[in-house]
CSV table of N, CA and C in Angstrom, one decimal:
chain,number,residue,atom,x,y,z
A,15,MET,N,-4.8,-62.9,-20.4
A,15,MET,CA,-4.3,-61.9,-21.4
A,15,MET,C,-4.6,-60.5,-20.9
A,16,PHE,N,-3.9,-59.5,-21.3
A,16,PHE,CA,-4.1,-58.2,-20.8
A,16,PHE,C,-5.3,-57.4,-21.3
A,17,PHE,N,-6.0,-57.9,-22.3
A,17,PHE,CA,-7.1,-57.1,-22.9
A,17,PHE,C,-8.2,-58.0,-23.1
A,18,SER,N,-9.4,-57.4,-23.2
A,18,SER,CA,-10.6,-58.2,-23.4
A,18,SER,C,-10.8,-58.6,-24.9
A,19,GLN,N,-11.7,-59.5,-25.1
A,19,GLN,CA,-12.0,-59.9,-26.5
A,19,GLN,C,-12.7,-58.8,-27.2
A,20,ALA,N,-13.5,-58.0,-26.5
A,20,ALA,CA,-14.2,-56.8,-27.1
A,20,ALA,C,-13.2,-55.8,-27.6
A,21,ALA,N,-12.1,-55.6,-26.9
A,21,ALA,CA,-11.1,-54.6,-27.3
A,21,ALA,C,-10.4,-55.2,-28.5
A,22,GLN,N,-10.1,-56.5,-28.5
A,22,GLN,CA,-9.5,-57.1,-29.7
A,22,GLN,C,-10.4,-56.9,-30.9
A,23,ALA,N,-11.7,-57.1,-30.8
A,23,ALA,CA,-12.6,-57.1,-31.9
A,23,ALA,C,-12.7,-55.7,-32.5
A,24,ARG,N,-12.6,-54.6,-31.7
A,24,ARG,CA,-12.6,-53.3,-32.1
A,24,ARG,C,-11.4,-52.8,-32.9
A,25,ALA,N,-10.3,-53.3,-32.5
A,25,ALA,CA,-9.0,-52.9,-33.1
A,25,ALA,C,-8.7,-53.6,-34.4
A,26,PRO,N,-8.6,-52.9,-35.6
A,26,PRO,CA,-8.3,-53.6,-36.8
A,26,PRO,C,-6.8,-54.1,-36.7
A,27,PRO,N,-6.5,-55.2,-37.3
A,27,PRO,CA,-5.2,-55.8,-37.3
A,27,PRO,C,-4.2,-54.8,-38.0
A,28,ARG,N,-3.0,-54.7,-37.4
A,28,ARG,CA,-2.0,-53.8,-38.0
A,28,ARG,C,-0.8,-54.7,-38.3
A,29,THR,N,-0.2,-54.5,-39.4
A,29,THR,CA,1.0,-55.2,-39.8
A,29,THR,C,2.1,-54.3,-40.1
A,30,TRP,N,3.3,-54.8,-40.0
A,30,TRP,CA,4.5,-54.0,-40.3
A,30,TRP,C,5.3,-54.7,-41.4
A,31,GLU,N,5.5,-54.1,-42.4
A,31,GLU,CA,6.3,-54.7,-43.5
A,31,GLU,C,7.7,-54.1,-43.6
A,32,ALA,N,8.7,-55.0,-43.6
A,32,ALA,CA,10.0,-54.5,-43.7
A,32,ALA,C,10.3,-54.2,-45.1
A,33,SER,N,11.1,-53.1,-45.3
A,33,SER,CA,11.6,-52.8,-46.7
A,33,SER,C,12.6,-53.9,-47.1
A,34,PRO,N,12.8,-54.0,-48.4
A,34,PRO,CA,13.8,-55.1,-48.9
A,34,PRO,C,15.2,-54.9,-48.2
A,35,SER,N,15.6,-53.7,-48.0
A,35,SER,CA,17.0,-53.6,-47.4
A,35,SER,C,16.9,-54.0,-45.9
A,36,GLU,N,15.8,-53.6,-45.2
A,36,GLU,CA,15.7,-54.0,-43.8
A,36,GLU,C,15.6,-55.5,-43.7
A,37,HIS,N,14.8,-56.1,-44.6
A,37,HIS,CA,14.6,-57.6,-44.6
A,37,HIS,C,16.0,-58.3,-44.8
A,38,LYS,N,16.7,-57.8,-45.8
A,38,LYS,CA,18.1,-58.4,-46.0
A,38,LYS,C,19.0,-58.3,-44.8
A,39,LYS,N,18.9,-57.1,-44.1
A,39,LYS,CA,19.7,-56.9,-42.9
A,39,LYS,C,19.3,-57.9,-41.8
A,40,TRP,N,18.0,-58.1,-41.6
A,40,TRP,CA,17.5,-59.0,-40.6
A,40,TRP,C,17.9,-60.5,-41.0
A,41,VAL,N,17.8,-60.8,-42.2
A,41,VAL,CA,18.2,-62.2,-42.6
A,41,VAL,C,19.7,-62.4,-42.4
A,42,GLU,N,20.5,-61.4,-42.7
A,42,GLU,CA,22.0,-61.5,-42.5
A,42,GLU,C,22.3,-61.6,-41.0
A,43,MET,N,21.6,-60.8,-40.2
A,43,MET,CA,21.8,-60.8,-38.7
A,43,MET,C,21.4,-62.2,-38.2
A,44,GLU,N,20.3,-62.7,-38.7
A,44,GLU,CA,19.9,-64.0,-38.2
A,44,GLU,C,20.8,-65.1,-38.6
A,45,ALA,N,21.3,-65.1,-39.8
A,45,ALA,CA,22.3,-66.1,-40.3
A,45,ALA,C,23.6,-65.9,-39.5
A,46,ASP,N,24.0,-64.7,-39.2
A,46,ASP,CA,25.2,-64.5,-38.4
A,46,ASP,C,25.0,-65.1,-37.0
A,47,SER,N,23.8,-64.9,-36.5
A,47,SER,CA,23.5,-65.4,-35.1
A,47,SER,C,23.6,-66.9,-35.1
A,48,VAL,N,23.0,-67.5,-36.1
A,48,VAL,CA,23.0,-69.0,-36.1
A,48,VAL,C,24.5,-69.5,-36.3
A,49,MET,N,25.2,-68.9,-37.2
A,49,MET,CA,26.5,-69.3,-37.6
A,49,MET,C,27.5,-69.1,-36.5
A,50,SER,N,27.3,-68.1,-35.6
A,50,SER,CA,28.2,-67.8,-34.5
A,50,SER,C,28.2,-68.9,-33.5
A,51,SER,N,27.2,-69.7,-33.5
A,51,SER,CA,27.2,-70.8,-32.5
A,51,SER,C,27.9,-72.1,-33.1
A,52,VAL,N,28.3,-72.0,-34.3
A,52,VAL,CA,28.9,-73.2,-35.0
A,52,VAL,C,30.4,-73.2,-34.7
A,53,ASN,N,30.9,-74.3,-34.3
A,53,ASN,CA,32.4,-74.5,-34.0
A,53,ASN,C,33.1,-74.4,-35.4
A,54,PRO,N,34.0,-73.4,-35.5
A,54,PRO,CA,34.7,-73.2,-36.8
A,54,PRO,C,35.6,-74.3,-37.2
A,55,LYS,N,36.0,-75.2,-36.2
A,55,LYS,CA,36.9,-76.3,-36.4
A,55,LYS,C,36.2,-77.5,-37.0
A,56,THR,N,34.9,-77.5,-37.0
A,56,THR,CA,34.2,-78.6,-37.6
A,56,THR,C,33.7,-78.2,-39.0
A,57,SER,N,33.2,-79.2,-39.7
A,57,SER,CA,32.7,-79.0,-41.1
A,57,SER,C,31.2,-78.6,-41.1
A,58,GLY,N,30.6,-78.5,-40.0
A,58,GLY,CA,29.2,-78.2,-40.0
A,58,GLY,C,28.5,-78.1,-38.7
A,59,ILE,N,27.3,-78.3,-38.6
A,59,ILE,CA,26.5,-78.3,-37.4
A,59,ILE,C,25.7,-79.5,-37.3
A,60,LEU,N,25.6,-80.1,-36.1
A,60,LEU,CA,24.7,-81.3,-36.0
A,60,LEU,C,23.3,-80.9,-36.1
A,61,LEU,N,22.5,-81.8,-36.6
A,61,LEU,CA,21.1,-81.6,-36.8
A,61,LEU,C,20.4,-81.2,-35.5
A,62,GLU,N,20.7,-81.8,-34.4
A,62,GLU,CA,20.1,-81.5,-33.1
A,62,GLU,C,20.5,-80.1,-32.7
A,63,GLU,N,21.7,-79.7,-32.9
A,63,GLU,CA,22.1,-78.3,-32.5
A,63,GLU,C,21.3,-77.3,-33.4
A,64,PHE,N,21.2,-77.6,-34.7
A,64,PHE,CA,20.5,-76.7,-35.6
A,64,PHE,C,19.0,-76.6,-35.2
A,65,LEU,N,18.4,-77.7,-34.8
A,65,LEU,CA,17.0,-77.7,-34.4
A,65,LEU,C,16.8,-76.9,-33.1
A,66,THR,N,17.7,-77.1,-32.2
A,66,THR,CA,17.7,-76.3,-30.9
A,66,THR,C,17.8,-74.8,-31.2
A,67,ILE,N,18.7,-74.4,-32.1
A,67,ILE,CA,18.8,-73.0,-32.4
A,67,ILE,C,17.6,-72.5,-33.0
A,68,VAL,N,17.0,-73.2,-34.0
A,68,VAL,CA,15.8,-72.8,-34.7
A,68,VAL,C,14.6,-72.7,-33.7
A,69,ARG,N,14.5,-73.7,-32.8
A,69,ARG,CA,13.4,-73.7,-31.8
A,69,ARG,C,13.5,-72.5,-30.9
A,70,LYS,N,14.7,-72.1,-30.4
A,70,LYS,CA,14.9,-71.0,-29.5
A,70,LYS,C,14.6,-69.7,-30.3
A,71,LYS,N,15.0,-69.6,-31.5
A,71,LYS,CA,14.7,-68.4,-32.3
A,71,LYS,C,13.2,-68.3,-32.6
A,72,LYS,N,12.5,-69.4,-32.8
A,72,LYS,CA,11.1,-69.3,-33.0
A,72,LYS,C,10.3,-68.9,-31.8
A,73,GLU,N,10.8,-69.5,-30.6
A,73,GLU,CA,10.1,-69.1,-29.4
A,73,GLU,C,10.3,-67.6,-29.1
A,74,ALA,N,11.5,-67.1,-29.4
A,74,ALA,CA,11.7,-65.6,-29.2
A,74,ALA,C,10.8,-64.8,-30.1
A,75,GLN,N,10.7,-65.3,-31.3
A,75,GLN,CA,9.9,-64.6,-32.3
A,75,GLN,C,8.4,-64.6,-31.9
A,76,LEU,N,7.9,-65.7,-31.4
A,76,LEU,CA,6.5,-65.8,-31.0
A,76,LEU,C,6.3,-64.9,-29.8
A,77,PHE,N,7.2,-64.8,-28.8
A,77,PHE,CA,7.1,-64.0,-27.7
A,77,PHE,C,7.1,-62.5,-28.1
A,78,ARG,N,8.0,-62.1,-29.1
A,78,ARG,CA,8.0,-60.8,-29.6
A,78,ARG,C,6.7,-60.4,-30.3
A,79,ASN,N,6.1,-61.3,-31.0
A,79,ASN,CA,4.8,-61.1,-31.7
A,79,ASN,C,3.7,-60.9,-30.7
A,80,GLU,N,3.8,-61.6,-29.6
A,80,GLU,CA,2.8,-61.5,-28.5
A,80,GLU,C,2.9,-60.1,-27.9
A,81,ILE,N,4.1,-59.7,-27.6
A,81,ILE,CA,4.4,-58.3,-27.0
A,81,ILE,C,3.8,-57.3,-28.0
A,82,ARG,N,4.1,-57.5,-29.3
A,82,ARG,CA,3.6,-56.5,-30.3
A,82,ARG,C,2.1,-56.5,-30.3
A,83,HIS,N,1.5,-57.6,-30.2
A,83,HIS,CA,0.0,-57.7,-30.1
A,83,HIS,C,-0.6,-56.9,-28.9
A,84,ILE,N,0.0,-57.1,-27.8
A,84,ILE,CA,-0.4,-56.4,-26.6
A,84,ILE,C,-0.2,-54.9,-26.7
A,85,PHE,N,0.9,-54.5,-27.2
A,85,PHE,CA,1.2,-53.1,-27.4
A,85,PHE,C,0.2,-52.5,-28.4
A,86,THR,N,-0.2,-53.2,-29.4
A,86,THR,CA,-1.1,-52.7,-30.4
A,86,THR,C,-2.5,-52.6,-29.8
A,87,ALA,N,-2.9,-53.5,-28.9
A,87,ALA,CA,-4.2,-53.4,-28.2
A,87,ALA,C,-4.2,-52.2,-27.3
A,88,PHE,N,-3.1,-51.9,-26.7
A,88,PHE,CA,-3.1,-50.7,-25.8
A,88,PHE,C,-3.0,-49.4,-26.6
A,89,ASP,N,-2.5,-49.4,-27.8
A,89,ASP,CA,-2.3,-48.2,-28.6
A,89,ASP,C,-3.6,-48.0,-29.4
A,90,ARG,N,-4.7,-47.6,-28.7
A,90,ARG,CA,-6.0,-47.5,-29.3
A,90,ARG,C,-6.1,-46.4,-30.4
A,91,HIS,N,-5.2,-45.5,-30.4
A,91,HIS,CA,-5.3,-44.4,-31.4
A,91,HIS,C,-4.3,-44.6,-32.6
A,92,TYR,N,-3.6,-45.8,-32.6
A,92,TYR,CA,-2.6,-46.2,-33.6
A,92,TYR,C,-1.6,-45.1,-33.9
A,93,ARG,N,-1.0,-44.6,-32.8
A,93,ARG,CA,0.0,-43.6,-32.9
A,93,ARG,C,1.5,-44.2,-32.9
A,94,GLY,N,1.6,-45.4,-32.5
A,94,GLY,CA,2.9,-46.0,-32.5
A,94,GLY,C,3.6,-45.8,-31.1
A,95,TYR,N,2.9,-45.2,-30.2
A,95,TYR,CA,3.4,-45.1,-28.8
A,95,TYR,C,2.3,-45.0,-27.9
A,96,LEU,N,2.6,-45.2,-26.6
A,96,LEU,CA,1.5,-45.2,-25.6
A,96,LEU,C,1.7,-44.0,-24.7
A,97,THR,N,0.6,-43.4,-24.2
A,97,THR,CA,0.6,-42.3,-23.3
A,97,THR,C,0.2,-42.8,-21.9
A,98,LEU,N,0.3,-41.9,-21.0
A,98,LEU,CA,-0.1,-42.2,-19.6
A,98,LEU,C,-1.6,-42.6,-19.6
A,99,GLU,N,-2.4,-41.9,-20.4
A,99,GLU,CA,-3.8,-42.2,-20.5
A,99,GLU,C,-4.0,-43.6,-21.0
A,100,ASP,N,-3.2,-44.0,-22.0
A,100,ASP,CA,-3.4,-45.4,-22.5
A,100,ASP,C,-3.1,-46.4,-21.4
A,101,PHE,N,-2.0,-46.1,-20.6
A,101,PHE,CA,-1.6,-47.0,-19.5
A,101,PHE,C,-2.8,-47.1,-18.5
A,102,GLN,N,-3.3,-45.9,-18.1
A,102,GLN,CA,-4.4,-45.9,-17.1
A,102,GLN,C,-5.6,-46.7,-17.6
A,103,LYS,N,-6.0,-46.5,-18.9
A,103,LYS,CA,-7.1,-47.3,-19.4
A,103,LYS,C,-6.8,-48.8,-19.4
A,104,ALA,N,-5.6,-49.1,-19.8
A,104,ALA,CA,-5.3,-50.5,-19.9
A,104,ALA,C,-5.3,-51.2,-18.5
A,105,PHE,N,-4.7,-50.5,-17.5
A,105,PHE,CA,-4.6,-51.0,-16.1
A,105,PHE,C,-6.0,-51.1,-15.6
A,106,LYS,N,-6.9,-50.1,-15.8
A,106,LYS,CA,-8.3,-50.1,-15.3
A,106,LYS,C,-9.0,-51.3,-15.9
A,107,GLN,N,-8.8,-51.6,-17.2
A,107,GLN,CA,-9.5,-52.7,-17.8
A,107,GLN,C,-8.9,-54.1,-17.3
A,108,VAL,N,-7.6,-54.2,-17.2
A,108,VAL,CA,-7.0,-55.4,-16.8
A,108,VAL,C,-7.2,-55.7,-15.3
A,109,ALA,N,-6.9,-54.7,-14.5
A,109,ALA,CA,-6.9,-54.9,-13.0
A,109,ALA,C,-7.6,-53.7,-12.3
A,110,PRO,N,-8.9,-53.6,-12.4
A,110,PRO,CA,-9.5,-52.4,-11.9
A,110,PRO,C,-9.3,-52.1,-10.4
A,111,ARG,N,-8.9,-53.0,-9.6
A,111,ARG,CA,-8.8,-52.8,-8.2
A,111,ARG,C,-7.4,-52.4,-7.8
A,112,LEU,N,-6.5,-52.2,-8.7
A,112,LEU,CA,-5.1,-51.8,-8.3
A,112,LEU,C,-5.2,-50.3,-7.9
A,113,PRO,N,-4.3,-49.9,-7.1
A,113,PRO,CA,-4.2,-48.4,-6.7
A,113,PRO,C,-4.0,-47.5,-7.9
A,114,GLU,N,-4.7,-46.4,-7.9
A,114,GLU,CA,-4.6,-45.5,-9.1
A,114,GLU,C,-3.2,-44.9,-9.3
A,115,ARG,N,-2.3,-44.9,-8.3
A,115,ARG,CA,-1.0,-44.4,-8.6
A,115,ARG,C,-0.1,-45.4,-9.3
A,116,LEU,N,-0.5,-46.7,-9.3
A,116,LEU,CA,0.3,-47.7,-10.0
A,116,LEU,C,0.6,-47.5,-11.5
A,117,PRO,N,-0.4,-47.2,-12.3
A,117,PRO,CA,-0.2,-46.9,-13.7
A,117,PRO,C,0.9,-45.8,-13.9
A,118,LEU,N,0.8,-44.7,-13.1
A,118,LEU,CA,1.7,-43.6,-13.2
A,118,LEU,C,3.2,-44.1,-12.9
A,119,GLU,N,3.3,-44.9,-11.8
A,119,GLU,CA,4.6,-45.4,-11.5
A,119,GLU,C,5.2,-46.3,-12.5
A,120,VAL,N,4.3,-47.2,-13.1
A,120,VAL,CA,4.8,-48.1,-14.1
A,120,VAL,C,5.2,-47.3,-15.4
A,121,PHE,N,4.3,-46.4,-15.7
A,121,PHE,CA,4.6,-45.6,-16.9
A,121,PHE,C,5.9,-44.9,-16.8
A,122,ARG,N,6.2,-44.3,-15.7
A,122,ARG,CA,7.5,-43.6,-15.5
A,122,ARG,C,8.6,-44.5,-15.6
A,123,GLU,N,8.5,-45.7,-15.1
A,123,GLU,CA,9.5,-46.7,-15.2
A,123,GLU,C,9.8,-47.2,-16.6
A,124,VAL,N,8.7,-47.4,-17.3
A,124,VAL,CA,8.8,-47.9,-18.7
A,124,VAL,C,9.2,-46.9,-19.7
A,125,ASP,N,8.9,-45.6,-19.5
A,125,ASP,CA,9.3,-44.5,-20.4
A,125,ASP,C,10.7,-44.2,-20.2
A,126,GLN,N,11.6,-45.0,-20.9
A,126,GLN,CA,13.0,-45.0,-20.7
A,126,GLN,C,13.6,-43.6,-20.9
A,127,ASP,N,13.2,-42.8,-21.9
A,127,ASP,CA,13.8,-41.5,-22.2
A,127,ASP,C,13.0,-40.4,-21.6
A,128,SER,N,12.0,-40.7,-20.8
A,128,SER,CA,11.2,-39.7,-20.1
A,128,SER,C,10.6,-38.6,-21.0
A,129,ASP,N,10.2,-39.0,-22.2
A,129,ASP,CA,9.6,-38.1,-23.2
A,129,ASP,C,8.0,-38.1,-23.1
A,130,GLY,N,7.5,-38.8,-22.2
A,130,GLY,CA,6.0,-38.8,-22.0
A,130,GLY,C,5.3,-39.8,-22.9
A,131,HIS,N,6.1,-40.6,-23.7
A,131,HIS,CA,5.6,-41.6,-24.6
A,131,HIS,C,6.3,-42.9,-24.3
A,132,VAL,N,5.6,-44.0,-24.4
A,132,VAL,CA,6.3,-45.3,-24.3
A,132,VAL,C,6.2,-45.9,-25.7
A,133,SER,N,7.4,-46.0,-26.3
A,133,SER,CA,7.5,-46.5,-27.7
A,133,SER,C,7.5,-48.1,-27.6
A,134,PHE,N,7.3,-48.7,-28.7
A,134,PHE,CA,7.3,-50.2,-28.7
A,134,PHE,C,8.6,-50.7,-28.1
A,135,LYS,N,9.7,-50.0,-28.4
A,135,LYS,CA,11.0,-50.4,-27.9
A,135,LYS,C,11.1,-50.4,-26.4
A,136,ASP,N,10.5,-49.3,-25.8
A,136,ASP,CA,10.4,-49.2,-24.4
A,136,ASP,C,9.6,-50.3,-23.8
A,137,PHE,N,8.4,-50.5,-24.4
A,137,PHE,CA,7.5,-51.5,-24.0
A,137,PHE,C,8.1,-52.9,-24.0
A,138,GLU,N,8.7,-53.2,-25.1
A,138,GLU,CA,9.3,-54.5,-25.3
A,138,GLU,C,10.4,-54.7,-24.3
A,139,TYR,N,11.2,-53.7,-24.0
A,139,TYR,CA,12.3,-53.8,-23.0
A,139,TYR,C,11.7,-54.2,-21.6
A,140,ALA,N,10.6,-53.5,-21.3
A,140,ALA,CA,9.9,-53.7,-20.0
A,140,ALA,C,9.4,-55.1,-19.9
A,141,MET,N,8.8,-55.6,-21.0
A,141,MET,CA,8.1,-56.9,-21.0
A,141,MET,C,9.2,-58.0,-21.0
A,142,ASN,N,10.4,-57.7,-21.5
A,142,ASN,CA,11.5,-58.7,-21.5
A,142,ASN,C,12.3,-58.7,-20.2
A,143,TYR,N,12.1,-57.7,-19.4
A,143,TYR,CA,12.9,-57.5,-18.2
A,143,TYR,C,12.9,-58.7,-17.3
A,144,GLY,N,14.1,-59.2,-17.0
A,144,GLY,CA,14.2,-60.4,-16.2
A,144,GLY,C,14.0,-61.7,-16.9
A,145,GLN,N,13.8,-61.7,-18.2
A,145,GLN,CA,13.5,-63.0,-18.9
A,145,GLN,C,14.7,-63.9,-19.0
A,146,ASN,N,15.9,-63.3,-19.1
A,146,ASN,CA,17.2,-64.1,-19.2
A,146,ASN,C,17.8,-64.5,-17.9
A,147,GLU,N,17.1,-64.2,-16.8
A,147,GLU,CA,17.7,-64.5,-15.5
A,147,GLU,C,17.4,-65.8,-15.0
A,148,ALA,N,16.6,-66.6,-15.7
A,148,ALA,CA,16.1,-67.9,-15.1
A,148,ALA,C,17.2,-68.9,-15.2
């Protein structure tokens, strides 16, 4: 894992609650996603197909939660974004022998809009890069 047990113990857990309208939107999107895989010429979906869809959805959700957990561990000041300093500290903790220029290079690559902050969206994109190419 990218962070130590001590860092985990220091950081209080953070949660994100969706508003009712956001929750409804996510539920509708998820339902649309599941239903888009159903053949409209049939009267339903086979149990095996349904279970496969749900399993893939759950795997993706678990991976996203893991990414959120890592991001939260790096965001020591609970700002909702990461700075170059956060990256440098995380890299030093995870891999202290890497060249000092590497965190800067990675930060510049991950900071999609070059605003000097890595949002969760930027971080998630970087963590997912290449995942669908297997």
